[in-house]
mmCIF file of C-alpha atoms in Angstrom:
data_model
loop_
_atom_site.group_PDB
_atom_site.id
_atom_site.type_symbol
_atom_site.label_atom_id
_atom_site.label_comp_id
_atom_site.label_asym_id
_atom_site.label_seq_id
_atom_site.Cartn_x
_atom_site.Cartn_y
_atom_site.Cartn_z
ATOM 1 C CA MET B 66 -0.198 9.237 -37.553
ATOM 2 C CA LYS B 67 -0.437 5.574 -38.503
ATOM 3 C CA VAL B 68 -2.022 5.080 -41.921
ATOM 4 C CA LEU B 69 -3.722 1.739 -42.580
ATOM 5 C CA GLN B 70 -3.071 -0.041 -45.838
ATOM 6 C CA LEU B 71 -6.379 -1.165 -47.325
ATOM 7 C CA THR B 72 -6.932 -3.340 -50.375
ATOM 8 C CA ASN B 73 -9.982 -4.280 -52.388
ATOM 9 C CA THR B 74 -10.067 -7.980 -51.465
ATOM 10 C CA SER B 75 -12.839 -9.526 -49.401
ATOM 11 C CA ASN B 76 -10.344 -11.302 -47.123
ATOM 12 C CA CYS B 77 -8.662 -8.035 -46.234
ATOM 13 C CA THR B 78 -12.061 -6.421 -45.698
ATOM 14 C CA SER B 79 -12.867 -9.015 -43.031
ATOM 15 C CA ARG B 80 -9.528 -8.535 -41.303
ATOM 16 C CA VAL B 81 -9.771 -4.739 -41.230
ATOM 17 C CA ARG B 82 -13.291 -4.686 -39.829
ATOM 18 C CA SER B 83 -12.431 -7.252 -37.135
ATOM 19 C CA ARG B 84 -9.814 -5.028 -35.514
ATOM 20 C CA THR B 85 -10.794 -2.873 -32.579
ATOM 21 C CA GLY B 86 -11.706 0.789 -32.939
ATOM 22 C CA PRO B 87 -13.779 2.490 -35.636
ATOM 23 C CA LEU B 88 -12.137 3.170 -38.979
ATOM 24 C CA ILE B 89 -12.006 6.870 -39.871
ATOM 25 C CA VAL B 90 -11.052 7.643 -43.483
ATOM 26 C CA GLY B 91 -9.624 11.037 -44.429
ATOM 27 C CA ILE B 92 -10.269 12.369 -47.931
ATOM 28 C CA GLY B 93 -8.630 15.548 -49.111
ATOM 29 C CA GLY B 94 -5.757 17.523 -50.464
ATOM 30 C CA THR B 95 -4.617 19.076 -53.710
ATOM 31 C CA MET B 96 -2.480 17.847 -56.586
ATOM 32 C CA ARG B 97 0.490 18.868 -54.443
ATOM 33 C CA PRO B 98 1.437 16.266 -51.811
ATOM 34 C CA GLY B 99 1.710 17.752 -48.342
ATOM 35 C CA SER B 100 -0.626 20.663 -49.070
ATOM 36 C CA SER B 101 -2.218 22.649 -46.237
ATOM 37 C CA THR B 102 -5.508 20.867 -46.912
ATOM 38 C CA GLU B 103 -3.933 17.424 -46.642
ATOM 39 C CA GLN B 104 -2.124 18.412 -43.452
ATOM 40 C CA ALA B 105 -5.351 19.723 -41.916
ATOM 41 C CA VAL B 106 -7.027 16.377 -42.668
ATOM 42 C CA ARG B 107 -4.017 14.636 -41.159
ATOM 43 C CA ALA B 108 -4.403 16.709 -37.969
ATOM 44 C CA ALA B 109 -8.069 15.703 -37.634
ATOM 45 C CA LEU B 110 -7.152 12.039 -38.172
ATOM 46 C CA SER B 111 -4.462 12.275 -35.510
ATOM 47 C CA ALA B 112 -7.099 13.450 -33.040
ATOM 48 C CA ALA B 113 -9.316 10.566 -34.128
ATOM 49 C CA GLU B 114 -6.477 8.159 -33.361
ATOM 50 C CA GLN B 115 -6.071 9.690 -29.915
ATOM 51 C CA ALA B 116 -9.791 9.042 -29.405
ATOM 52 C CA GLY B 117 -9.276 5.337 -30.161
ATOM 53 C CA ALA B 118 -9.873 5.109 -33.910
ATOM 54 C CA ARG B 119 -7.913 3.533 -36.735
ATOM 55 C CA THR B 120 -7.288 5.913 -39.642
ATOM 56 C CA HIS B 121 -6.589 5.800 -43.354
ATOM 57 C CA LEU B 122 -5.632 8.855 -45.417
ATOM 58 C CA LEU B 123 -6.607 9.279 -49.066
ATOM 59 C CA GLY B 124 -4.489 12.257 -50.061
ATOM 60 C CA ALA B 125 -3.011 13.855 -53.145
ATOM 61 C CA THR B 126 -1.858 10.668 -54.871
ATOM 62 C CA GLU B 127 -4.928 8.551 -54.087
ATOM 63 C CA LEU B 128 -7.380 11.228 -55.290
ATOM 64 C CA GLN B 129 -5.943 11.533 -58.794
ATOM 65 C CA LEU B 130 -8.739 9.500 -60.378
ATOM 66 C CA PRO B 131 -10.119 9.553 -63.931
ATOM 67 C CA LEU B 132 -12.964 12.006 -64.422
ATOM 68 C CA TYR B 133 -16.107 10.338 -63.087
ATOM 69 C CA LEU B 134 -18.353 9.136 -65.916
ATOM 70 C CA PRO B 135 -21.932 8.152 -64.988
ATOM 71 C CA GLY B 136 -22.874 4.732 -66.325
ATOM 72 C CA GLU B 137 -19.263 3.590 -66.760
ATOM 73 C CA SER B 138 -18.688 0.394 -64.775
ATOM 74 C CA ARG B 139 -14.975 -0.026 -65.454
ATOM 75 C CA ARG B 140 -12.792 1.259 -62.625
ATOM 76 C CA THR B 141 -9.064 1.785 -62.252
ATOM 77 C CA ALA B 142 -7.261 0.144 -59.341
ATOM 78 C CA ALA B 143 -7.051 3.541 -57.624
ATOM 79 C CA ALA B 144 -10.793 4.100 -57.983
ATOM 80 C CA ARG B 145 -11.554 0.641 -56.585
ATOM 81 C CA GLN B 146 -9.285 1.286 -53.618
ATOM 82 C CA PHE B 147 -10.961 4.636 -52.977
ATOM 83 C CA ILE B 148 -14.460 3.139 -53.036
ATOM 84 C CA ASN B 149 -13.382 0.224 -50.855
ATOM 85 C CA ALA B 150 -11.944 2.574 -48.233
ATOM 86 C CA VAL B 151 -15.182 4.576 -48.103
ATOM 87 C CA ARG B 152 -17.213 1.358 -47.951
ATOM 88 C CA LEU B 153 -15.235 0.197 -44.894
ATOM 89 C CA ALA B 154 -15.284 3.560 -43.139
ATOM 90 C CA ASP B 155 -17.183 4.106 -39.901
ATOM 91 C CA GLY B 156 -16.568 7.856 -40.179
ATOM 92 C CA ILE B 157 -15.101 10.288 -42.697
ATOM 93 C CA VAL B 158 -13.077 13.509 -42.667
ATOM 94 C CA ILE B 159 -13.234 15.508 -45.918
ATOM 95 C CA GLY B 160 -10.948 18.432 -46.650
ATOM 96 C CA THR B 161 -10.925 20.643 -49.726
ATOM 97 C CA PRO B 162 -9.212 23.846 -50.764
ATOM 98 C CA ALA B 163 -11.594 26.630 -51.767
ATOM 99 C CA TYR B 164 -11.081 27.337 -55.470
ATOM 100 C CA HIS B 165 -12.993 30.410 -56.634
ATOM 101 C CA GLY B 166 -15.450 29.943 -53.799
ATOM 102 C CA GLY B 167 -16.165 26.276 -54.480
ATOM 103 C CA ILE B 168 -14.960 22.721 -53.822
ATOM 104 C CA SER B 169 -11.872 21.766 -55.821
ATOM 105 C CA GLY B 170 -12.359 19.595 -58.891
ATOM 106 C CA LEU B 171 -9.992 16.966 -57.467
ATOM 107 C CA VAL B 172 -12.051 16.450 -54.309
ATOM 108 C CA LYS B 173 -15.455 16.782 -55.970
ATOM 109 C CA ASN B 174 -14.525 14.206 -58.615
ATOM 110 C CA ALA B 175 -13.509 11.748 -55.882
ATOM 111 C CA LEU B 176 -16.776 12.309 -54.037
ATOM 112 C CA ASP B 177 -18.696 11.641 -57.255
ATOM 113 C CA TYR B 178 -17.290 8.087 -57.205
ATOM 114 C CA ILE B 179 -19.287 7.433 -54.029
ATOM 115 C CA GLU B 180 -22.232 6.934 -56.395
ATOM 116 C CA ASP B 181 -20.781 3.420 -56.776
ATOM 117 C CA LEU B 182 -22.042 2.738 -53.244
ATOM 118 C CA GLY B 183 -25.639 3.628 -54.100
ATOM 119 C CA ASP B 184 -26.731 -0.022 -53.867
ATOM 120 C CA ALA B 185 -24.429 -0.991 -50.991
ATOM 121 C CA PRO B 186 -25.828 -2.270 -47.658
ATOM 122 C CA ARG B 187 -24.835 1.138 -46.282
ATOM 123 C CA PRO B 188 -25.567 3.297 -49.326
ATOM 124 C CA TYR B 189 -23.405 6.324 -50.027
ATOM 125 C CA LEU B 190 -22.322 7.784 -46.634
ATOM 126 C CA HIS B 191 -25.347 6.489 -44.754
ATOM 127 C CA GLY B 192 -24.831 6.196 -41.005
ATOM 128 C CA ARG B 193 -21.459 7.933 -40.995
ATOM 129 C CA ALA B 194 -20.412 11.157 -39.324
ATOM 130 C CA VAL B 195 -18.432 13.383 -41.672
ATOM 131 C CA GLY B 196 -16.072 16.102 -40.512
ATOM 132 C CA CYS B 197 -15.802 18.893 -43.095
ATOM 133 C CA LEU B 198 -12.887 21.299 -43.408
ATOM 134 C CA VAL B 199 -11.879 23.899 -45.979
ATOM 135 C CA THR B 200 -8.652 25.815 -46.517
ATOM 136 C CA ALA B 201 -8.365 29.078 -48.438
ATOM 137 C CA ARG B 202 -6.175 32.131 -48.717
ATOM 138 C CA GLY B 203 -8.827 34.533 -47.461
ATOM 139 C CA SER B 204 -12.421 34.520 -46.277
ATOM 140 C CA GLN B 205 -13.954 32.329 -49.009
ATOM 141 C CA ALA B 206 -13.397 29.184 -46.901
ATOM 142 C CA ALA B 207 -16.668 29.724 -45.021
ATOM 143 C CA THR B 208 -18.717 29.790 -48.230
ATOM 144 C CA THR B 209 -17.072 26.615 -49.516
ATOM 145 C CA LEU B 210 -17.598 24.910 -46.157
ATOM 146 C CA THR B 211 -21.357 25.425 -46.550
ATOM 147 C CA SER B 212 -21.190 23.850 -50.017
ATOM 148 C CA LEU B 213 -19.182 20.867 -48.762
ATOM 149 C CA ARG B 214 -21.653 20.218 -45.956
ATOM 150 C CA ALA B 215 -24.487 20.320 -48.521
ATOM 151 C CA VAL B 216 -22.706 17.669 -50.622
ATOM 152 C CA VAL B 217 -22.336 15.471 -47.527
ATOM 153 C CA HIS B 218 -26.071 15.814 -46.843
ATOM 154 C CA ALA B 219 -26.804 14.807 -50.443
ATOM 155 C CA LEU B 220 -24.658 11.704 -49.911
ATOM 156 C CA ARG B 221 -26.726 10.873 -46.778
ATOM 157 C CA GLY B 222 -23.857 11.596 -44.418
ATOM 158 C CA TRP B 223 -24.080 13.396 -41.069
ATOM 159 C CA PRO B 224 -21.843 16.499 -40.971
ATOM 160 C CA THR B 225 -20.377 16.925 -37.505
ATOM 161 C CA PRO B 226 -21.664 19.899 -35.512
ATOM 162 C CA LEU B 227 -18.264 21.536 -35.977
ATOM 163 C CA GLY B 228 -16.886 22.314 -39.429
ATOM 164 C CA VAL B 229 -13.501 24.019 -39.771
ATOM 165 C CA ALA B 230 -12.547 26.882 -42.102
ATOM 166 C CA VAL B 231 -8.826 27.645 -42.255
ATOM 167 C CA ASN B 232 -7.459 30.914 -43.623
ATOM 168 C CA THR B 233 -3.993 29.918 -44.832
ATOM 169 C CA GLU B 234 -2.943 33.568 -45.050
ATOM 170 C CA HIS B 235 -2.586 33.372 -41.278
ATOM 171 C CA VAL B 236 -2.236 29.644 -40.540
ATOM 172 C CA THR B 237 0.484 27.226 -41.604
ATOM 173 C CA PHE B 238 0.933 23.484 -41.029
ATOM 174 C CA ALA B 239 3.969 21.369 -40.260
ATOM 175 C CA ALA B 240 4.587 18.027 -41.987
ATOM 176 C CA ASP B 241 2.904 16.149 -39.103
ATOM 177 C CA GLY B 242 -0.266 18.252 -39.368
ATOM 178 C CA ALA B 243 0.558 20.533 -36.427
ATOM 179 C CA SER B 244 -0.929 24.011 -36.917
ATOM 180 C CA SER B 245 0.698 27.343 -36.148
ATOM 181 C CA ASP B 246 -2.649 28.514 -34.724
ATOM 182 C CA ALA B 247 -3.730 27.010 -31.392
ATOM 183 C CA HIS B 248 -7.402 27.748 -32.064
ATOM 184 C CA ILE B 249 -7.369 25.945 -35.425
ATOM 185 C CA SER B 250 -5.506 23.013 -33.865
ATOM 186 C CA SER B 251 -8.183 22.800 -31.179
ATOM 187 C CA GLN B 252 -10.987 22.925 -33.753
ATOM 188 C CA LEU B 253 -9.466 20.199 -35.919
ATOM 189 C CA SER B 254 -8.948 18.009 -32.868
ATOM 190 C CA LEU B 255 -12.523 18.518 -31.687
ATOM 191 C CA MET B 256 -13.890 17.717 -35.145
ATOM 192 C CA GLY B 257 -11.860 14.500 -35.316
ATOM 193 C CA GLU B 258 -13.115 13.533 -31.867
ATOM 194 C CA GLN B 259 -16.733 14.215 -32.875
ATOM 195 C CA VAL B 260 -16.450 11.831 -35.824
ATOM 196 C CA VAL B 261 -15.180 9.080 -33.517
ATOM 197 C CA GLU B 262 -17.817 9.769 -30.854
ATOM 198 C CA PHE B 263 -20.598 9.391 -33.416
ATOM 199 C CA ALA B 264 -19.076 6.189 -34.819
ATOM 200 C CA LEU B 265 -18.796 4.661 -31.354
ATOM 201 C CA ALA B 266 -22.305 5.715 -30.378
ATOM 202 C CA ARG B 267 -23.749 4.250 -33.557
ATOM 203 C CA ALA B 268 -21.831 0.996 -33.033
ATOM 204 C CA THR B 269 -23.466 0.512 -29.631
ATOM 205 C CA THR B 270 -26.975 0.923 -31.073
ATOM 206 C CA ALA B 271 -26.504 -1.009 -34.333
#
């Protein structure tokens, strides 16, 4: 999977948006690089690339942001880069591990920073399809998936028809995002394709 390098400069913003193909940004992982969650996001992004999109992954390192503080305008370089990537995105894939039945603090804190886009021309996740996936060791992934989709709705995003829950007791991922379970691989691919399809359809009507 080719990962775009994005910066927070206006010149780069113009260059990125002028290239062909919608930009799909992946958000997700744990504090451990190469986690199952990050690899599942990577798999969905790979499918998005096959469908003609450009992709950019915000994984373990990029999501280690200061705790979001409402009303605080100062931002670290990492936070600015995160917000800029979301601002540029035509579609999103969000992956979180299920911790005690809920979204992980790492991912939820990153999503809280999207409040910075409240006054943007495309506020929050407005007009973007969002693929949602959850990994868990057991059956709690389905409950967390419902919560994640609710957060996307609150951010004015459009969850794709398909959301993916992965039970990592039975499914493993290779470094390139390939899954040991053909059904999960198919679901992640379909979800990535749905995000691209929505982005392309919206581009033709905008």
